[in-house]
CSV table of C-alpha atoms in Angstrom, one decimal:
chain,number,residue,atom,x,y,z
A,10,UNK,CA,116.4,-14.5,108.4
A,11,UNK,CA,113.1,-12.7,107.4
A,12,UNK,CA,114.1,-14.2,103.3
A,13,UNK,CA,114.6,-17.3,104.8
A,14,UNK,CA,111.2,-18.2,106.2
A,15,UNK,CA,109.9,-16.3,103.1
A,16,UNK,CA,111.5,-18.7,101.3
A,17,UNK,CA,110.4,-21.4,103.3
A,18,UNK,CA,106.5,-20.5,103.3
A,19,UNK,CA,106.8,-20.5,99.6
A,20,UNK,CA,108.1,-23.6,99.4
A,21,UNK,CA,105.8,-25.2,101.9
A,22,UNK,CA,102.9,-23.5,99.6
A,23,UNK,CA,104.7,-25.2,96.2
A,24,UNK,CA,104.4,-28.6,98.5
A,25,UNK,CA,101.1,-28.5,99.9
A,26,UNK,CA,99.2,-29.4,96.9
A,27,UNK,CA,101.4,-32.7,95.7
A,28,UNK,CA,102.1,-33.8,99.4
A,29,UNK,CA,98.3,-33.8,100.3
A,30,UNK,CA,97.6,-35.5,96.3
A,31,UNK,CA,100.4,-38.2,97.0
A,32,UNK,CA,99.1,-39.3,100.7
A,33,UNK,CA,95.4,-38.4,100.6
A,34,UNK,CA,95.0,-41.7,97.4
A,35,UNK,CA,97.0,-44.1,99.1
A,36,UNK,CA,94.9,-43.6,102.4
A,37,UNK,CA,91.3,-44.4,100.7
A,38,UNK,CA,93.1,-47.3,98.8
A,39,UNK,CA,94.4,-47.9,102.5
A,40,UNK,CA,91.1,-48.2,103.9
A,41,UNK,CA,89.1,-49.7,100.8
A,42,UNK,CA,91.2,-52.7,101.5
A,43,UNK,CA,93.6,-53.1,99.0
A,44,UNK,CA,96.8,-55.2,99.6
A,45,UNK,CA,100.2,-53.8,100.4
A,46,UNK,CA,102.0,-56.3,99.3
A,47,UNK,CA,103.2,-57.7,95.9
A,48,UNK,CA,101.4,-56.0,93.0
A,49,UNK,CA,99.5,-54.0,95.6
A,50,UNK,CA,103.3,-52.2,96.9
A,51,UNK,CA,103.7,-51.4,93.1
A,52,UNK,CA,100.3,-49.1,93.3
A,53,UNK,CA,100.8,-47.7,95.8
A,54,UNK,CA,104.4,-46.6,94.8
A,55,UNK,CA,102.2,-45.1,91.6
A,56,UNK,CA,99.6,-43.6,93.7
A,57,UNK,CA,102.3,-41.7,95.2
A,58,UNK,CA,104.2,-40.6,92.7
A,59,UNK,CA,101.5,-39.4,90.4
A,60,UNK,CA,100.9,-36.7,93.4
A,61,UNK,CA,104.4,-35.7,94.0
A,62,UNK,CA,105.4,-35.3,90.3
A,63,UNK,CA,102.7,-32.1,90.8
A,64,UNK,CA,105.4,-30.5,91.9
A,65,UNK,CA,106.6,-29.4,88.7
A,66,UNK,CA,103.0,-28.7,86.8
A,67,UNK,CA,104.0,-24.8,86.5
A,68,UNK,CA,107.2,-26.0,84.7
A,69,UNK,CA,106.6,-29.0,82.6
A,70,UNK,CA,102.6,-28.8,82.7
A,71,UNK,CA,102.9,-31.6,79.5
A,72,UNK,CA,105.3,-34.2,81.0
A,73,UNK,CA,103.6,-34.0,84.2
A,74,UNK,CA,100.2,-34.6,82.0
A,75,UNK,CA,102.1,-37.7,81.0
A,76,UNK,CA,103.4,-38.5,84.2
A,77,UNK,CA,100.5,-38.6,86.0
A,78,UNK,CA,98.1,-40.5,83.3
A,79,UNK,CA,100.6,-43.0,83.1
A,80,UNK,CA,100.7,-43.1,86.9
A,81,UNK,CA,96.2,-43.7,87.0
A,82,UNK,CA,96.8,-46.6,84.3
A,83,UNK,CA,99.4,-48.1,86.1
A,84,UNK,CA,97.8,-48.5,89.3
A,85,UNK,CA,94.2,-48.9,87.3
A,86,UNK,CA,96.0,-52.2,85.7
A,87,UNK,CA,97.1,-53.5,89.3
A,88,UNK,CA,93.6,-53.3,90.1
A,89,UNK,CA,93.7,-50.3,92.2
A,90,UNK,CA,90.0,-48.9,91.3
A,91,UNK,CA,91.1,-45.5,92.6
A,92,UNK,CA,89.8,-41.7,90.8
A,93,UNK,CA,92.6,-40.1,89.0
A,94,UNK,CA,92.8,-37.3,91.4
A,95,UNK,CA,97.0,-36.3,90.7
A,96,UNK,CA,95.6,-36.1,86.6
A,97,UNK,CA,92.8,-34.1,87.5
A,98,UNK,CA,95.0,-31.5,89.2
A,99,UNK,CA,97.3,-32.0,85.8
A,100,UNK,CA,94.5,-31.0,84.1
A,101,UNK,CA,94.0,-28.1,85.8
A,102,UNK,CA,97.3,-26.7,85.6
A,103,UNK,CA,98.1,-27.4,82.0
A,104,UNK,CA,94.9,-25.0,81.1
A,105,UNK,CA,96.3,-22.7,84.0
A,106,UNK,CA,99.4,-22.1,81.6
A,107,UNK,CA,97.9,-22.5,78.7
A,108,UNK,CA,98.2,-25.6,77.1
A,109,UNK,CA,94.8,-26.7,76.4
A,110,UNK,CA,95.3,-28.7,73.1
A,111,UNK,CA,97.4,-31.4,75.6
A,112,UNK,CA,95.2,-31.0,78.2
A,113,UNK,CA,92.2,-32.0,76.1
A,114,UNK,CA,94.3,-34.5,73.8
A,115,UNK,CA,95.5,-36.4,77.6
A,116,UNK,CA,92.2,-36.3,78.8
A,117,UNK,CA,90.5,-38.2,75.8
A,118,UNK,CA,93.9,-40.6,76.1
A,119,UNK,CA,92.9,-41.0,79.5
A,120,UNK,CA,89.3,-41.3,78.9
A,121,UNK,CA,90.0,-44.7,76.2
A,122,UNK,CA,93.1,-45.7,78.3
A,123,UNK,CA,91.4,-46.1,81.5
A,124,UNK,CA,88.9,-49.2,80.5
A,125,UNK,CA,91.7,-51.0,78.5
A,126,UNK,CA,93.9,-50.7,82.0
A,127,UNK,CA,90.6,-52.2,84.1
A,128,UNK,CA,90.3,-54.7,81.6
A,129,UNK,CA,94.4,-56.1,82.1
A,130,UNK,CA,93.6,-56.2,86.1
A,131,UNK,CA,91.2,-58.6,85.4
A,132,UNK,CA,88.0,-56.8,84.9
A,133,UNK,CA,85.4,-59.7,83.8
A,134,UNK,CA,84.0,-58.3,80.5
A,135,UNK,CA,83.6,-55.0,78.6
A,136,UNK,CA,81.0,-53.4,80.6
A,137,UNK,CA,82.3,-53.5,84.0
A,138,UNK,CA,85.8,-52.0,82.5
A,139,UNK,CA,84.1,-49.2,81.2
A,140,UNK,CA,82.4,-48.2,84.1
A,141,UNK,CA,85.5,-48.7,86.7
A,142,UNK,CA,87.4,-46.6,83.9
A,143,UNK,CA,84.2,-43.8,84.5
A,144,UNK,CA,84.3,-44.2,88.0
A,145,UNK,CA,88.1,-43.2,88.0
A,146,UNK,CA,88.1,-40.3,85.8
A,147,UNK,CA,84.7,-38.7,85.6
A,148,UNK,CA,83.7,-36.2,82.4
A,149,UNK,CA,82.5,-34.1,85.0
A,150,UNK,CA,85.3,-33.8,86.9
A,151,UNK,CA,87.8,-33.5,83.6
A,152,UNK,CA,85.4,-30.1,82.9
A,153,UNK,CA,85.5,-28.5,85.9
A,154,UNK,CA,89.5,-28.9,86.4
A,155,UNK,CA,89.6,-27.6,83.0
A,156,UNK,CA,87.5,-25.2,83.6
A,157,UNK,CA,88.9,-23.8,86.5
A,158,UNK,CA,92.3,-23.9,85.3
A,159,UNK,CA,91.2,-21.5,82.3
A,160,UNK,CA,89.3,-19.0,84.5
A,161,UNK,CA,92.7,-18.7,86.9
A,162,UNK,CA,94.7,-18.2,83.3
A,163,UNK,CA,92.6,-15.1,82.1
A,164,UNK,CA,91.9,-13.5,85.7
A,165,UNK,CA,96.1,-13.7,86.0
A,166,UNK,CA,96.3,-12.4,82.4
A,167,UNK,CA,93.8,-9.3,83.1
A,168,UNK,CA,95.4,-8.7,86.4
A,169,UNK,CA,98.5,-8.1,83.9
A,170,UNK,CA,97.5,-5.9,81.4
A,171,UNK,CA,95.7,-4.2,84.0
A,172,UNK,CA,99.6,-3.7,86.2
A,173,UNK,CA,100.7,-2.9,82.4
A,174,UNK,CA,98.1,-0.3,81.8
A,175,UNK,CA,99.2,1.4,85.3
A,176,UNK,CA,102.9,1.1,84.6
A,177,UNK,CA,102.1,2.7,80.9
A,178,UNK,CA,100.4,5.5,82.4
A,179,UNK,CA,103.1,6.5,85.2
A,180,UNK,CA,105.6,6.2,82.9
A,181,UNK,CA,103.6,8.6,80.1
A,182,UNK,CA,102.9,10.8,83.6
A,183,UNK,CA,106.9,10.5,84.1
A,184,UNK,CA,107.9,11.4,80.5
A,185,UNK,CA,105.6,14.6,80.3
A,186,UNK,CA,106.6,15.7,83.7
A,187,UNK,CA,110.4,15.4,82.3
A,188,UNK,CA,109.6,17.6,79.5
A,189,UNK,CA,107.6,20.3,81.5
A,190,UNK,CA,110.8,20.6,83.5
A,191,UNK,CA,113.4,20.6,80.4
A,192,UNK,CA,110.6,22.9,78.8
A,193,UNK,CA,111.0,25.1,81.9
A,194,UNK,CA,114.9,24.9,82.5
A,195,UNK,CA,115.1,25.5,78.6
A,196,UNK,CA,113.1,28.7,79.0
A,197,UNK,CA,114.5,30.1,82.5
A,198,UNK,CA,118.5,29.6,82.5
A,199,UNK,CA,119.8,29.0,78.9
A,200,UNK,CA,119.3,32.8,77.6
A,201,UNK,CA,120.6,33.9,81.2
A,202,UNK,CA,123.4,31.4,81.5
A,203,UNK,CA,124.4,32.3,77.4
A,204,UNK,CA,124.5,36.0,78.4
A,205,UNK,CA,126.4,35.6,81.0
A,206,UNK,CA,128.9,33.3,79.7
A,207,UNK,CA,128.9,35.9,76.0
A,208,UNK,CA,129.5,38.7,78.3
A,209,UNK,CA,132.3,37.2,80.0
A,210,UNK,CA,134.2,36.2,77.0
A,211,UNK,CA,133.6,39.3,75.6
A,212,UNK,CA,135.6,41.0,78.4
A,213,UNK,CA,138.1,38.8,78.3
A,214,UNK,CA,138.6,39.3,74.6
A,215,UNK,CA,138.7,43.2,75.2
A,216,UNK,CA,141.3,42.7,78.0
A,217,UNK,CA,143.8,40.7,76.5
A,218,UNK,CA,143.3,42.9,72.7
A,219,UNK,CA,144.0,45.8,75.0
A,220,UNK,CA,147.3,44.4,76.2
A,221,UNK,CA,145.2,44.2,80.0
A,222,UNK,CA,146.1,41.7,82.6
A,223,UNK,CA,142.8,39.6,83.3
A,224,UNK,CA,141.3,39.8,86.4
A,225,UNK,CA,141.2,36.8,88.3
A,226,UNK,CA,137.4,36.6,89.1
A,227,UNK,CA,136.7,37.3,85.3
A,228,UNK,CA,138.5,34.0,85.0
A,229,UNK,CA,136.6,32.7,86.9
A,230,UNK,CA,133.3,33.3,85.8
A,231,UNK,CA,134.3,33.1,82.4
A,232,UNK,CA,134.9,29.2,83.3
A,233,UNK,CA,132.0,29.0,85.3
A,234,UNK,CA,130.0,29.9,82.2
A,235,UNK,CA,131.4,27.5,80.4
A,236,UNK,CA,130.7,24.8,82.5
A,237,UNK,CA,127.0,25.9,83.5
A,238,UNK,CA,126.6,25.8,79.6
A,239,UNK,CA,127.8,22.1,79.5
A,240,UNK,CA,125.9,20.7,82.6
A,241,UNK,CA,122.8,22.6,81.7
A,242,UNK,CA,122.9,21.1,77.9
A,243,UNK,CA,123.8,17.8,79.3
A,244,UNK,CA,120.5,17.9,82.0
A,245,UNK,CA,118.2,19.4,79.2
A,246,UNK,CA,119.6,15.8,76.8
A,247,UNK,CA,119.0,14.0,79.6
A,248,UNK,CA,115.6,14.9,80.3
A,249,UNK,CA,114.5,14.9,76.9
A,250,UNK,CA,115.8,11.1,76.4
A,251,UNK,CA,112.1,9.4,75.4
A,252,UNK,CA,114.1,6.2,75.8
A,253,UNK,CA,113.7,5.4,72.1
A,254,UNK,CA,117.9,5.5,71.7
A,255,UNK,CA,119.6,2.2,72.2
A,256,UNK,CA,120.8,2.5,76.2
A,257,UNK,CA,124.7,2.7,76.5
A,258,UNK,CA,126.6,-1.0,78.0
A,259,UNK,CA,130.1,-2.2,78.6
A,260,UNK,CA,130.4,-2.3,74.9
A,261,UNK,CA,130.2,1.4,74.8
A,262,UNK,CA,133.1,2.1,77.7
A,263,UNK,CA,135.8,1.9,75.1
A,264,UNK,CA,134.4,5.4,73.4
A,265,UNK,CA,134.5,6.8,76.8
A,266,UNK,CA,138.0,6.5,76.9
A,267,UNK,CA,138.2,7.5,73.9
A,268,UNK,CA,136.5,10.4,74.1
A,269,UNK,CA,138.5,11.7,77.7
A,270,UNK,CA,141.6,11.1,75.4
A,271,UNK,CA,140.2,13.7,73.1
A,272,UNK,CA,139.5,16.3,76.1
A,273,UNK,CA,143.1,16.1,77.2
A,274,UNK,CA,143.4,13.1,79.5
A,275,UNK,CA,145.7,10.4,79.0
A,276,UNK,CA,143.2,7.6,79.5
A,277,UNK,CA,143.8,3.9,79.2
A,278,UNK,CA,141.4,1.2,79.4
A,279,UNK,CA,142.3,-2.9,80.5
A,280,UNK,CA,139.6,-5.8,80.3
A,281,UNK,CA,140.8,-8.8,82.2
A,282,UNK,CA,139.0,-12.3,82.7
A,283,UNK,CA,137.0,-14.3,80.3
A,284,UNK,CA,134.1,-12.2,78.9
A,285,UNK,CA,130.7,-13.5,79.4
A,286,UNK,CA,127.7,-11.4,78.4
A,287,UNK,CA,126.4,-9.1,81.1
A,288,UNK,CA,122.4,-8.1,81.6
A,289,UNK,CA,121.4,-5.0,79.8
A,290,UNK,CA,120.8,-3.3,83.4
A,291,UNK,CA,124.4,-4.4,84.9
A,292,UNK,CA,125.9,-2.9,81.4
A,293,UNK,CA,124.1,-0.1,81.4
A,294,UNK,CA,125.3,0.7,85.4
A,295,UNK,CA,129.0,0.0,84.3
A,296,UNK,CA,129.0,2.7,81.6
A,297,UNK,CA,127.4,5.4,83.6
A,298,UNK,CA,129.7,4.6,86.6
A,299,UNK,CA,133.1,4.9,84.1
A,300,UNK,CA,131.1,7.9,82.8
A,301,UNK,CA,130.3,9.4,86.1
A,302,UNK,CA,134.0,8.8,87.1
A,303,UNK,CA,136.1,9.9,83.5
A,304,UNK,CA,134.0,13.2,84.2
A,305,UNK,CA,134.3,14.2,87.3
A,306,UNK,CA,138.2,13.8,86.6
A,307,UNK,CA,138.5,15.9,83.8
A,308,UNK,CA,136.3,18.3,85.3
A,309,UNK,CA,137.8,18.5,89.0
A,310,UNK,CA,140.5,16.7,89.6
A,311,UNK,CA,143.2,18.3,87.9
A,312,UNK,CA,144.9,15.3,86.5
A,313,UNK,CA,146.9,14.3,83.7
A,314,UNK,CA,146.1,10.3,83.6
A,315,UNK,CA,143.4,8.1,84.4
A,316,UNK,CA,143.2,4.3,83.9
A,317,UNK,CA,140.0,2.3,83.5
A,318,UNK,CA,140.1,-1.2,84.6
A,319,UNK,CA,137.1,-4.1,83.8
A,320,UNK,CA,137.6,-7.4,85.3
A,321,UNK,CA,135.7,-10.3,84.5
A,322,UNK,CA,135.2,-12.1,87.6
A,323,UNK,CA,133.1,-15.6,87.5
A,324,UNK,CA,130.6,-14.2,89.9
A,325,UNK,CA,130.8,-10.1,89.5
A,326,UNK,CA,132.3,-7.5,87.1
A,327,UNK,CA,134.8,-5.1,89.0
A,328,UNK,CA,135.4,-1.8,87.6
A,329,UNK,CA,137.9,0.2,89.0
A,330,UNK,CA,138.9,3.9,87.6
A,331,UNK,CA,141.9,5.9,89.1
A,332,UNK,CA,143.7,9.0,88.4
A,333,UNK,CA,146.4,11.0,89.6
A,334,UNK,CA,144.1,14.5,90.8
A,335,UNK,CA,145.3,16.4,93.1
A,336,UNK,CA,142.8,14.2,96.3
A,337,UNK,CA,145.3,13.3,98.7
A,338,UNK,CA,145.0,10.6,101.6
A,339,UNK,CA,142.4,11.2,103.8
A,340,UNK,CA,140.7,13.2,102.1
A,341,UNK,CA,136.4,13.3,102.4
A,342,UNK,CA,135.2,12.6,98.7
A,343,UNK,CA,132.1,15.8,98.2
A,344,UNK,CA,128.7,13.6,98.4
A,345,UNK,CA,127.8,15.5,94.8
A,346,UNK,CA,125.1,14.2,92.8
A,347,UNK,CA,126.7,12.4,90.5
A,348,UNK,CA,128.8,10.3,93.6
A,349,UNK,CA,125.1,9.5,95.3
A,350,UNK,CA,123.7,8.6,91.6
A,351,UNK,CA,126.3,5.6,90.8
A,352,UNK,CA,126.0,4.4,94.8
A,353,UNK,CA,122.1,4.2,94.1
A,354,UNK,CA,122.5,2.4,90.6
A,355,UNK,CA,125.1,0.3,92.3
A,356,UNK,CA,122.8,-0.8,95.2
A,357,UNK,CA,119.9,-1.4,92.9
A,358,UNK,CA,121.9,-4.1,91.4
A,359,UNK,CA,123.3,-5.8,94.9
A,360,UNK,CA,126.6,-4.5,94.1
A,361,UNK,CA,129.4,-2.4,96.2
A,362,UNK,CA,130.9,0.8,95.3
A,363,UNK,CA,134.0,2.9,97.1
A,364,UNK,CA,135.0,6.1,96.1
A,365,UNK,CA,138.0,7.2,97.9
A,366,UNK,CA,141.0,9.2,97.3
A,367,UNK,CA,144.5,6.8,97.0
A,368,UNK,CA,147.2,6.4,99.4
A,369,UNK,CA,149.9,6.9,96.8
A,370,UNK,CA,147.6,10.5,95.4
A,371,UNK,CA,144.6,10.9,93.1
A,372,UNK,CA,141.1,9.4,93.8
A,373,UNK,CA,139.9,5.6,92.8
A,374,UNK,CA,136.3,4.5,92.1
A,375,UNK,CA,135.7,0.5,92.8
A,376,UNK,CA,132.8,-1.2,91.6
A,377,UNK,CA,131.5,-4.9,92.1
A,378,UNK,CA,128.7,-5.7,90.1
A,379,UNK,CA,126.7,-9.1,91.1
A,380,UNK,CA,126.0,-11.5,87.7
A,381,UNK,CA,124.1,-14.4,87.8
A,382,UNK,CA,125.6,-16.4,84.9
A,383,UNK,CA,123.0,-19.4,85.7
A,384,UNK,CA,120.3,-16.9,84.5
């Protein structure tokens, strides 16, 4: 409800301008006395128009430059002696987005066109043309719509390299911060977790050369040292990205099967629908999610098979990932990082995500991902 009258305020804002230029005209030529009738119907159809067509001056600043000049001669030439106000407010928001060459090439049109359209409504003799065609579009008033349509342009354009210098700065504020941490971790854990792990296989070694059973817990931490290792190298990569590596998309999901094949899993990968290209964002949230998913099954699950799916939907991109782990029905998936990082990516994007464990065994991850293929 609250995006709704958003929407509408905005709207009512786009309006406010061309409403008021489309009535506000027609009401002095109203109560100058021109006719209503005939010819007189036909300017006032004109009048109108050249304020409505305002409308689209952030779009199509040029055609509505055209629209509205040939709007002020048409009504000019019906003998409507009425000031230009609808190509004045052109004007204005042609220089607003930059096009000043057609701004200033339709306002010396306008400036010649003007007396020529005075002169076909019946104008008696050069002279009085010329100053009906001053009276309607005024030198003065040409500058000062320019003017102030230039001045808006730069105040929005310093407004924006002044948001980009702030972005700029939190992200170089972001990126050192990133590598204090990795700096830190790198200093603090690696030589403790790479002892520990050394000494464990170490012990190991000895045990089994030694014809020893293994005990259990040295197992265990023997693993655990393993897998420390891994996350640990993985978080150090991950804080050390600078970004300057071309970001992972759907493109890149194949090599994740590929790559769970090589660790043991008997992965499989299936791409239904009609491919469409996908944002860069979307792409790179569909990776990570497969990645997110293909890892925590290798890791914890204790399965043998996994199956990624990738359906092309004409309004979202499903991605579904199952395996046979040992999560039975019922089952409450663990609320790890990595579950809470793909709902957040997934949210970002106005998608859904459910992460549940199967009726039939194993755990599923479902993804819809939103596209909007008119963009």
């Amino acid at each position: 409800m609250g995006m709704g009258r958003s929407v509408l305020r905005t709207s009512a804002r786009d309006w406010a301008i061309p409403v008021a230029v489309a009535v506000l005209p027609p009401a002095t030529a109203w109560t100058g006395g021109y006719a209503a009738t005939g010819l007189g119907a036909a300017a006032y159809a004109l009048l109108a128009a050249g304020g409505l067509v305002l409308y689209a001056a952030r779009r199509f600043p040029v055609h509505v430059l055209a629209a509205t000049g040939l709007c002020a001669a048409g009504y000019q030439a019906l003998g409507f002696d009425v000031a230009a106000v609808a190509f004045l407010f052109a004007v204005y928001a042609a220089f607003r987005e930059g096009r000043r060459l057609a701004a200033v090439a339709a306002s010396a049109a306008m400036v010649a066109v003007l007396p020529l359209a005075a002169l076909a409504s019946g104008v008696d003799g050069l002279g009085p043309a010329l100053a009906q065609g001053r009276d309607a579009m005024q030198l003065a008033w040409l500058i000062a719509a320019g003017a102030a349509g230039e001045a808006l342009r730069q105040a929005e354009r310093r407004a924006d390299e002044a948001e980009r210098t702030r972005e700029e700065a939190a992200r170089h504020r972001a990126d050192e911060e990133r590598l204090h941490i990795a700096r830190e971790l790198h200093d603090s854990l690696t030589h403790q977790i790479a002892v520990v792990k050394l000494q464990a296989e170490v012990a190991v070694h000895l045990a089994r050369r030694a014809g020893e059973p293994v005990p259990e817990p040295l197992l265990a931490i023997q693993a655990a040292g393993r897998e420390a290792s891994r996350e640990l190298r993985a978080t150090l990569e991950a804080l050390r990205d600078d970004g300057t590596s071309p970001p992972r998309g759907i493109d890149d999901i194949p090599d994740l099967v590929e790559h769970a094949r090589a660790m043991g899993l008997d992965a499989t990968l299936s791409i239904g629908g009609e491919r469409f290209t996908v944002p860069e964002a979307l792409g790179r949230t569909a990776y990570r999610i497969v990645q997110e998913a293909l890892t925590n099954t290798a890791r914890h699950a204790r399965a043998a098979t996994a199956s990624v799916d990738i359906g092309y939907r004409p309004e979202f991109l499903a991605i579904r990932i199952d395996d046979d782990g040992d999560a039975a029905a019922g089952d409450r998936p663990a609320p790890g990082m990595g579950l809470i990082g793909m709902r957040e990516r997934v949210a970002a994007l106005g998608g859904r995500l459910d992460a549940r464990p199967r009726a039939e065994g194993g755990f599923r991850v479902e993804a819809e991902l939103p596209v909007d293929r008119s963009a």
